[in-house]
XYZ file of C-alpha atoms in Angstrom:
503
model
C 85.449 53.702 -120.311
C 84.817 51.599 -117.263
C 86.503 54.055 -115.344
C 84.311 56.623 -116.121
C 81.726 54.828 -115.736
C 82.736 54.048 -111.646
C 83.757 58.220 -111.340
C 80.064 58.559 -111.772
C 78.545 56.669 -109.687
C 80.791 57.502 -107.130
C 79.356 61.061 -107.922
C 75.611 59.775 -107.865
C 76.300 58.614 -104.332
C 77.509 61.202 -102.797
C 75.008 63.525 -104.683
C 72.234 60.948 -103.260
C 74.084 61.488 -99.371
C 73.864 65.073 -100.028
C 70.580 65.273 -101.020
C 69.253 62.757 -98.171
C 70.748 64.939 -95.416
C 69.557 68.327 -97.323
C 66.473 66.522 -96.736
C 66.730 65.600 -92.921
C 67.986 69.248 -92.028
C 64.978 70.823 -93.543
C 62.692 67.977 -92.276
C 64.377 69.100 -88.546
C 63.562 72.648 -89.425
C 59.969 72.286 -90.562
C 59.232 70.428 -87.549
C 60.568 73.081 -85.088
C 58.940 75.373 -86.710
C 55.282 73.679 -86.563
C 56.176 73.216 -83.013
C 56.749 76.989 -82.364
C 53.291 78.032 -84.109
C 50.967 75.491 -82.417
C 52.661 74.432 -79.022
C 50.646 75.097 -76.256
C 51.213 78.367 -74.249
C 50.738 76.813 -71.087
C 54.395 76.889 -69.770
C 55.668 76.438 -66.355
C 57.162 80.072 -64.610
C 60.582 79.188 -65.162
C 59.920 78.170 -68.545
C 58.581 81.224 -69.057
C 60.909 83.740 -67.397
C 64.217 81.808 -69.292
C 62.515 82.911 -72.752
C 61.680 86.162 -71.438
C 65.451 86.664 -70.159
C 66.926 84.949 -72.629
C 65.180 87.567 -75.507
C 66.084 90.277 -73.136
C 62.266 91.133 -72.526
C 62.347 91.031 -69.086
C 65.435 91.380 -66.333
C 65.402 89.521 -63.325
C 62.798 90.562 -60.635
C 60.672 93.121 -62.972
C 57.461 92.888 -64.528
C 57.041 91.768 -68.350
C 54.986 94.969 -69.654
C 52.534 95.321 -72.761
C 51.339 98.882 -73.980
C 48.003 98.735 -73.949
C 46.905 101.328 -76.068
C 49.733 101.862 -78.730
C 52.226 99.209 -80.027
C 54.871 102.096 -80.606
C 55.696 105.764 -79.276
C 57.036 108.093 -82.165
C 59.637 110.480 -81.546
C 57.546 113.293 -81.304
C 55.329 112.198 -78.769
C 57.996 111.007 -76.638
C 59.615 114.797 -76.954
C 55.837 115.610 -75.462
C 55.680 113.461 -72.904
C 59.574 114.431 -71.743
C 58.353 118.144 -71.673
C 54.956 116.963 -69.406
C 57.544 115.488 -67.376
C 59.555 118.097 -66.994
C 56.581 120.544 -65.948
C 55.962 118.224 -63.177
C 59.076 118.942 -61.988
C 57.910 122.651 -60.996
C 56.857 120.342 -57.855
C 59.253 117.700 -57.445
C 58.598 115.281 -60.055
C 61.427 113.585 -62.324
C 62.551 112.300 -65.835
C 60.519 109.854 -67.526
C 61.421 107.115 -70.535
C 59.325 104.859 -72.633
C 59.984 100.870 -72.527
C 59.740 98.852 -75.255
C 56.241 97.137 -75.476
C 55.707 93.569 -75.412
C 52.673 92.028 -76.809
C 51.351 88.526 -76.268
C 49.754 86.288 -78.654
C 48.335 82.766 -78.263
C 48.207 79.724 -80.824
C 45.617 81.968 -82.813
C 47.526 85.019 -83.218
C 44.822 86.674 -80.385
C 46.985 89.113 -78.080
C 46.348 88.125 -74.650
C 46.506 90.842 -71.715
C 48.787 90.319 -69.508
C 48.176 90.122 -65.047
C 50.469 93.514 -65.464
C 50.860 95.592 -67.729
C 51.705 99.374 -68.853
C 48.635 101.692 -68.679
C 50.892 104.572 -69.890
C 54.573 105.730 -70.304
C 54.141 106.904 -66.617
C 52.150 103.813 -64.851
C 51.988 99.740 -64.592
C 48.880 98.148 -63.527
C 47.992 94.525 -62.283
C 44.691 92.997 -62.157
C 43.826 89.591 -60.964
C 40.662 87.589 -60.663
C 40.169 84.447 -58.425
C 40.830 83.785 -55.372
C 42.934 86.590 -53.915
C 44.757 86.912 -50.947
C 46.048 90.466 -49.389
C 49.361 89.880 -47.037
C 49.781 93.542 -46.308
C 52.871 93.286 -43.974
C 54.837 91.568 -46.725
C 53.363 93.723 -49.253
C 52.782 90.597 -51.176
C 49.202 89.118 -53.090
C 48.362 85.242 -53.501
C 46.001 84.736 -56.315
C 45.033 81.584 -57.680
C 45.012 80.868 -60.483
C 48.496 82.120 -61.410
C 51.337 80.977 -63.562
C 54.214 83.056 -62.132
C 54.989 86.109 -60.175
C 54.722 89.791 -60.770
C 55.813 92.778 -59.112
C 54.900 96.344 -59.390
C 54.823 99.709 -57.566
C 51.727 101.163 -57.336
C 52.501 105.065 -58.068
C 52.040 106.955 -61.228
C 55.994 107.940 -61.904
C 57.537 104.771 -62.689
C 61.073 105.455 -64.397
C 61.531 108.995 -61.319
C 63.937 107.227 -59.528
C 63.694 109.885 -56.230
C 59.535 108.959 -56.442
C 59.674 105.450 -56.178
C 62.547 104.931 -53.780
C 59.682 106.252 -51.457
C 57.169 103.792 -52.685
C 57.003 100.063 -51.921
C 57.082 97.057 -54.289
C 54.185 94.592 -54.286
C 54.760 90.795 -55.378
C 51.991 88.987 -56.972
C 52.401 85.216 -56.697
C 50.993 81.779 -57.598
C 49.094 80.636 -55.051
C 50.433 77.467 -53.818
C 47.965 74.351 -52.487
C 49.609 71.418 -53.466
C 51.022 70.364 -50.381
C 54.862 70.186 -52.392
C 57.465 71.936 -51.322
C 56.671 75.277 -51.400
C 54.539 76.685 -47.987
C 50.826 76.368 -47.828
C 48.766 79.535 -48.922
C 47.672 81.968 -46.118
C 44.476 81.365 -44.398
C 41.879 83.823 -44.796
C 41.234 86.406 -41.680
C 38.830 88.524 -43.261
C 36.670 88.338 -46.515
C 35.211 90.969 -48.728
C 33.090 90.586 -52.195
C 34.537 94.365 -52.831
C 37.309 94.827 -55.295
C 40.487 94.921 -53.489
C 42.521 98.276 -54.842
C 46.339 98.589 -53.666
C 47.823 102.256 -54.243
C 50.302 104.164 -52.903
C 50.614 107.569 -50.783
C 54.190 107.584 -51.017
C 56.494 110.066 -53.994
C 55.328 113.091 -54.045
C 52.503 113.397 -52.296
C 51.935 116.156 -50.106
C 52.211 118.762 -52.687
C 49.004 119.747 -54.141
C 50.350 119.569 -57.912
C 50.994 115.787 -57.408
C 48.497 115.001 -54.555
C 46.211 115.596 -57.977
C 47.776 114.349 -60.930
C 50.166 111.439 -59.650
C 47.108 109.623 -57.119
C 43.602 111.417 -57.119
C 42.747 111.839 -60.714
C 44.368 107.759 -61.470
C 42.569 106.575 -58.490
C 39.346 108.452 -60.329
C 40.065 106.657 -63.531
C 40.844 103.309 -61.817
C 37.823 102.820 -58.795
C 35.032 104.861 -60.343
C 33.890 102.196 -62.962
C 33.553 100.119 -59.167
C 30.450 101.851 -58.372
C 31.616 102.045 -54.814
C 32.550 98.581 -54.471
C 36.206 98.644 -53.735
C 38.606 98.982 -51.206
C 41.086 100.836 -50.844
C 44.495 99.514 -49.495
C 46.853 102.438 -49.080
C 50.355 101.685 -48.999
C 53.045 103.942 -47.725
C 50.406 105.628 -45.380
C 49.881 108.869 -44.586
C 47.134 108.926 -42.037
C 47.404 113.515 -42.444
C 47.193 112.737 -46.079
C 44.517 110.276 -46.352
C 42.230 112.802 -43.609
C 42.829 114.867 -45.650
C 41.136 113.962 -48.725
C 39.043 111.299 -47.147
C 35.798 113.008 -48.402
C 37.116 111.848 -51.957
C 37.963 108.348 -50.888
C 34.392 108.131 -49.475
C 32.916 109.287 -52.543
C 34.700 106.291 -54.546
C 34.129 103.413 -52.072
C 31.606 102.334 -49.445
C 34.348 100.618 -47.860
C 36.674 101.704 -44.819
C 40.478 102.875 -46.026
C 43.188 100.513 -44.898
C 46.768 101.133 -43.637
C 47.614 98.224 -45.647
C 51.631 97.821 -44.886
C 50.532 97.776 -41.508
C 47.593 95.387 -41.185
C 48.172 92.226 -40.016
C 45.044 90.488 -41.436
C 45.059 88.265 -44.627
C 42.570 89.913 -46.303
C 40.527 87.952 -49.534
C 38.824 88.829 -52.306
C 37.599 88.515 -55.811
C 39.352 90.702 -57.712
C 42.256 93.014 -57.284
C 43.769 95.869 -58.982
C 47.187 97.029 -58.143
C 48.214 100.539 -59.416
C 46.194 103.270 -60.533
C 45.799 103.916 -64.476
C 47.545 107.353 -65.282
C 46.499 109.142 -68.757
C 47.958 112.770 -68.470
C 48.990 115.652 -66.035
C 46.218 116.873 -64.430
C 43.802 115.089 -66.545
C 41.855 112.345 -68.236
C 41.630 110.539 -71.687
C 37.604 110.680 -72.595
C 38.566 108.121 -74.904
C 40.422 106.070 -72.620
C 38.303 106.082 -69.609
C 35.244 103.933 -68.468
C 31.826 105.410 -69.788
C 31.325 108.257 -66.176
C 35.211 108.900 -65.793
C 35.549 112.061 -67.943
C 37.551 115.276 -66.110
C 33.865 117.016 -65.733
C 32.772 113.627 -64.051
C 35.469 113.944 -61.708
C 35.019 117.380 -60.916
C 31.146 116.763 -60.216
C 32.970 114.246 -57.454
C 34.394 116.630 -55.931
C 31.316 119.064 -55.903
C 29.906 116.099 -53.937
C 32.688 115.304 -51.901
C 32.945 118.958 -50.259
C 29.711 120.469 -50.769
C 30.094 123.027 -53.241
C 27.148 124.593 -54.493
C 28.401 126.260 -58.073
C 28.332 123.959 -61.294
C 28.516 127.393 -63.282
C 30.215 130.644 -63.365
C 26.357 131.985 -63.685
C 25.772 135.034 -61.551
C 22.978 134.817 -58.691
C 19.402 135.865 -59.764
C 18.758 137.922 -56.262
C 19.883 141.689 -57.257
C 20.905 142.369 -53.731
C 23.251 139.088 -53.806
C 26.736 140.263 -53.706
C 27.242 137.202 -56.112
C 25.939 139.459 -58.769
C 29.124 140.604 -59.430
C 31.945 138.842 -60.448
C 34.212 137.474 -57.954
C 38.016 137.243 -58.483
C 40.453 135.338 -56.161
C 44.221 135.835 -55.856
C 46.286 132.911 -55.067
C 48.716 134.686 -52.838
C 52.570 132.831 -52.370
C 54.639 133.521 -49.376
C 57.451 132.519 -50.405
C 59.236 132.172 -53.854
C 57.352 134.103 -56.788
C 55.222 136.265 -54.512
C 53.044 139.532 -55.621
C 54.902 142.187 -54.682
C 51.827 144.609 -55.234
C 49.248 142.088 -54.137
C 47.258 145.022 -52.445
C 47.725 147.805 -55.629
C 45.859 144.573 -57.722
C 43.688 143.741 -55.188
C 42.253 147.172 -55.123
C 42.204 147.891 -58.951
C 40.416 144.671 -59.513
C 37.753 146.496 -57.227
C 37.696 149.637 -59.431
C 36.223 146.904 -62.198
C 33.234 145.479 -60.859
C 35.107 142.579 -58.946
C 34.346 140.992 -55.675
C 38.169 140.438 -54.465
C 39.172 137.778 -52.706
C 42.781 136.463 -51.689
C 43.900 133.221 -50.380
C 46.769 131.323 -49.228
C 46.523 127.259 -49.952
C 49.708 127.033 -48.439
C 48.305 127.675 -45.112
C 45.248 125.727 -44.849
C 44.470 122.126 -44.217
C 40.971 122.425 -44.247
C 40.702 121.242 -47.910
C 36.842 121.594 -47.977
C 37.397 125.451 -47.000
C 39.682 125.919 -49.602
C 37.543 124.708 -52.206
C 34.673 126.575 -51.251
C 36.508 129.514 -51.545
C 37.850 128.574 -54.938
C 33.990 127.494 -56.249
C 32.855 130.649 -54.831
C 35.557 132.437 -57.878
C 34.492 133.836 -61.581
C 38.198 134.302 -61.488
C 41.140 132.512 -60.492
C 44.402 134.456 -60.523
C 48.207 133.161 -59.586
C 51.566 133.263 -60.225
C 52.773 129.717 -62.335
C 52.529 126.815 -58.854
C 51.159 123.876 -57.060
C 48.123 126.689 -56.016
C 46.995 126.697 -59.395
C 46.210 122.967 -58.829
C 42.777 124.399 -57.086
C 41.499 125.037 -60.480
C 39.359 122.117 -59.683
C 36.836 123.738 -57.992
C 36.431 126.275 -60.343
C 32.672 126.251 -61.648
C 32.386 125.653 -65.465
C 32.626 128.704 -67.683
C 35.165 130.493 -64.587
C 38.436 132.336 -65.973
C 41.925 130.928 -65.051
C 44.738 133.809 -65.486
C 48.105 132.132 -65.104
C 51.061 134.437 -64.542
C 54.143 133.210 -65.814
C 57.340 134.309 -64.521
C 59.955 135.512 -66.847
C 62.482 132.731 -68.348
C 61.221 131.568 -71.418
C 58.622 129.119 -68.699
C 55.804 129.165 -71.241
C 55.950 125.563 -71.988
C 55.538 124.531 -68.457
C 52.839 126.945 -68.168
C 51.279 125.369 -70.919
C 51.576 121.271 -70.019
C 50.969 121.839 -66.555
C 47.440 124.173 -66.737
C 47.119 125.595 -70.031
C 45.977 122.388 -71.342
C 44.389 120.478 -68.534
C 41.546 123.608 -68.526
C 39.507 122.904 -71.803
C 38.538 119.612 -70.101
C 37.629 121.311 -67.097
C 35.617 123.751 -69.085
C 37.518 126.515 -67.738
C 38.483 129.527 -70.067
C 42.118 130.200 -69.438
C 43.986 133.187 -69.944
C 47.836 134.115 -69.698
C 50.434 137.371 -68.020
C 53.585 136.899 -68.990
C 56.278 138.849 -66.372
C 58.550 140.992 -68.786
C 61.880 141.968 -67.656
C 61.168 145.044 -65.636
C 58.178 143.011 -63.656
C 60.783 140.684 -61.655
C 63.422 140.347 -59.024
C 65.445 138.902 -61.221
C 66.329 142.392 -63.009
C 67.616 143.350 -59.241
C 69.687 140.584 -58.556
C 71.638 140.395 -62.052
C 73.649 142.731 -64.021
C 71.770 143.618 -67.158
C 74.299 141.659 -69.279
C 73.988 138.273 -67.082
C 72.420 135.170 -69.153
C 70.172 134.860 -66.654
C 68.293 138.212 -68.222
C 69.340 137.799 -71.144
C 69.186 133.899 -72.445
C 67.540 132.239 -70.632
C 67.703 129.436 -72.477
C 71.041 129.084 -71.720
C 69.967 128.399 -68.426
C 67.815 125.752 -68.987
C 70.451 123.596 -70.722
C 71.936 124.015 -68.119
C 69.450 121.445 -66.560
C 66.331 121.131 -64.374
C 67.861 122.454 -61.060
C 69.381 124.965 -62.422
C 66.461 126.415 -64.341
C 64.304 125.482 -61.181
C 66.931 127.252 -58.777
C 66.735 131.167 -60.819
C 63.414 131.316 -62.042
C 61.095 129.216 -59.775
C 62.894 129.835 -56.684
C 64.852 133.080 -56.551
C 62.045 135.167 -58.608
C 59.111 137.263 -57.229
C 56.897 139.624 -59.497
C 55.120 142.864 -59.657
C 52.535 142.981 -62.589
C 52.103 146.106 -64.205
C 49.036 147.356 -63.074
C 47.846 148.882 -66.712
C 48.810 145.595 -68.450
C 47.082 143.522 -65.960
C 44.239 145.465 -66.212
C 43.255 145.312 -69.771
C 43.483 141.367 -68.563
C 41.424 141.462 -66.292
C 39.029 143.216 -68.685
C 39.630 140.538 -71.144
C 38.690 138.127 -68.417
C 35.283 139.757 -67.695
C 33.880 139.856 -70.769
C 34.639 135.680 -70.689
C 32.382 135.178 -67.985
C 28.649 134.874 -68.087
C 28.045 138.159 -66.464
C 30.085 140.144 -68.985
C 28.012 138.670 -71.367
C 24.309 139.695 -69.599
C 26.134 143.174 -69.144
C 27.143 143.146 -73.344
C 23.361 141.692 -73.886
C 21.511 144.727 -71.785
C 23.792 147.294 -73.364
């Protein structure tokens, strides 16, 4: 019996041990956890960038990015974006993938915006307050206050490997005053109360495609809610490029354009943005923008920027204006996917009523010309290219006619203008090249995949599909089939409609 007696409490005390360090562990783990929820967020850099590496948010030397619209990208709208992508390529532009978003909270569950962050699967933007300090040289900005370094390339094709090797990286860091070890900030050489704006001329610019929808329409969305009161500081610098548009860069600021990798001032200001804010090709989000940045807001800019006179397709009120009738422009090419029978159209269009007109954007550098010429147009015509891209200057209520050439193209016809026109108010209208309307019929046995599959083609990849039917094909439009188009077309425009009204 006594025996028994000491075989239980030997049991009580190791039950009572058991339970006492049951009790410590979970004391240990409720404390960590209070500590997680309701420790400060003020960390030191390091601190910070050792969580972020060692969750495998961020690698070394990039920029921690939030999504600041969506939390998640479904399948689906990835496969959307991948085939916008892919229409960019008609002019040089590259593959595109999603990161994974990373959202910031503080101690009461508040998300806090990041200095950078991801306006959009295809651009990063930084924005800094205080007291900001431009090294151009270095392509690098001291602001103060900041709690650790960011970097960033200001150009809207962030994961096109060929774009941004041509496009520099720009460091945002703390700016030191301490007097410890690190060197003591720059010393200001020049001071603005503008907003400092850091973008970059370098990817693809140069061809009118991305000259639009990789750097004018983001640097729209980005500077216009400014009011004029920014500055831009152009990286990669093109002084032919920046002439060239500078009308539109004077529209935007009240401030001179800098050659910012090349300046040797240290330039200060208020605020700074670095990257322009991309939404879509050839296009804006309504929803997204500032209150004045719609697509018809920026094509008012342009009105401004080179003069053009028509807001409307409407026809003149002066019956001896040759305006009265309807004027149709062909976007000739000189190269790959030419009209063969430019003339034969030119002079049937005439037989209809039109006003014919034919230019060549390939040759000009007079941009204000150019778009004269195009605002001048009831009707835009052109085989699927960067041209097209002058669909800008079209007045409201104009016709776009897009020829497609043949190879199963139609849904890079469609991302790259088809869609962009409803927000430019611009009716738009398609000619698809059959089989016996191309080069391509002369060049390949009727059997050849490239005639008939051509989707075998395209999985074939990009250059491939880029190489047959962008490059090697021109057409020759039926001339009865483009008629009863161009038909179709008039009875879209405002003067069609007066003609239907007095009949």
């Amino acid at each position: 019996m006594k025996s028994n007696r000491n075989l239980s409490r030997a049991e009580g005390r190791r039950l009572g041990n058991a339970a006492l360090i049951a009790f410590m562990l979970g004391s240990l783990l409720l404390l960590s956890v209070i500590r997680a929820r309701f420790s400060p967020i003020g960390k030191t850099g390091d601190a910070i960038k050792a969580e972020e590496e060692q969750q495998g948010l961020v690698s070394k030397g990039s920029v921690k990015m939030e999504t600041a619209d969506e939390a998640a990208v479904s399948t689906a709208e990835e496969e959307k974006e991948e085939a916008h992508t892919k229409s960019a390529d008609t002019f040089g532009g590259g593959g595109v993938s999603a990161s994974t978003p990373v959202v910031t909270v503080d101690a009461t569950d508040r998300v806090i915006k990041p200095v950078c962050y991801e306006t959009s699967r295809r651009s990063d933007t930084c924005e800094a307050a205080g007291d900001v300090r431009v090294q151009g040289r270095s392509q690098t900005i001291n602001v103060g206050p900041l709690d650790h370094e960011w970097r960033v390339k200001p150009y809207c094709r962030k994961h096109d490997a060929f774009a941004q090797s041509h496009v520099k990286e720009w460091t945002l860091r703390p700016l030191s005053s301490d007097g410890g070890a690190a060197p003591p900030p720059p010393q200001c050489t020049v001071n603005s109360s503008a907003t400092a704006f850091v973008m970059s001329t370098g990817g693809f610019t140069g061809n009118l495609f991305h000259d639009y929808t990789d750097v004018l329409i983001p640097a729209f969305i980005t500077a216009h809610r400014f009011a004029g009161e920014v500055q831009f500081l152009v990286s990669s610098f093109k002084s032919w490029w920046t002439n060239r548009y500078l009308q539109i860069f004077q529209q935007l600021s009240k401030h001179e354009v800098i050659d910012i990798d090349n300046d040797d001032e240290v330039r200060c200001f208020r605020n700074v943005v670095v990257g322009p804010t991309f939404h879509k090709e050839l296009g804006i989000d309504a929803a997204k923008a500032p209150p004045g940045s719609s697509m018809v807001d920026f094509r008012a800019m342009l009105r401004g920027a080179f003069g053009l006179e028509r807001a409307t397709a409407e026809p003149s009120g002066d019956r001896w204006d040759i305006r009265r009738r309807p004027r149709l422009l062909i976007i000739a090419r000189r190269s790959s996917r030419a009209f063969l029978n430019e003339r034969a159209m030119a002079d049937m269009a005439m037989s209809l009523g039109f006003d014919v007109r034919v230019g060549e954007p390939d040759i000009t550098s007079d941009v204000s010309k150019f778009a004269r010429l195009v605002n001048s147009a009831d009707v835009m015509v052109g085989v699927h290219g960067a041209g097209l891209t002058n669909m800008v200057f079209l007045p409201a209520g104009a016709v776009l006619i897009q020829v497609v050439p043949y190879g199963g193209l139609e849904w890079l016809a469609r991302s790259t203008f088809q869609e962009p026109s409803a927000d430019m108010q611009i009716h738009y209208m398609e000619y698809m090249i059959q089989l016996d309307e191309t080069t391509l019929s002369e060049q390949y046995p009727k059997d050849h995949p490239v005639l008939r599959d051509p989707n075998s083609i395209h999985k074939q990849g990009w250059n491939a599909l880029k190489t047959v039917y962008l490059d090697k094909q021109n057409v020759r439009p039926h001339l009865g089939r483009l008629k009863i188009t161009f038909l179709e077309a008039l009875k879209l425009l405002p003067h069609g409609q007066q003609q239907a009204n007095n009949n």
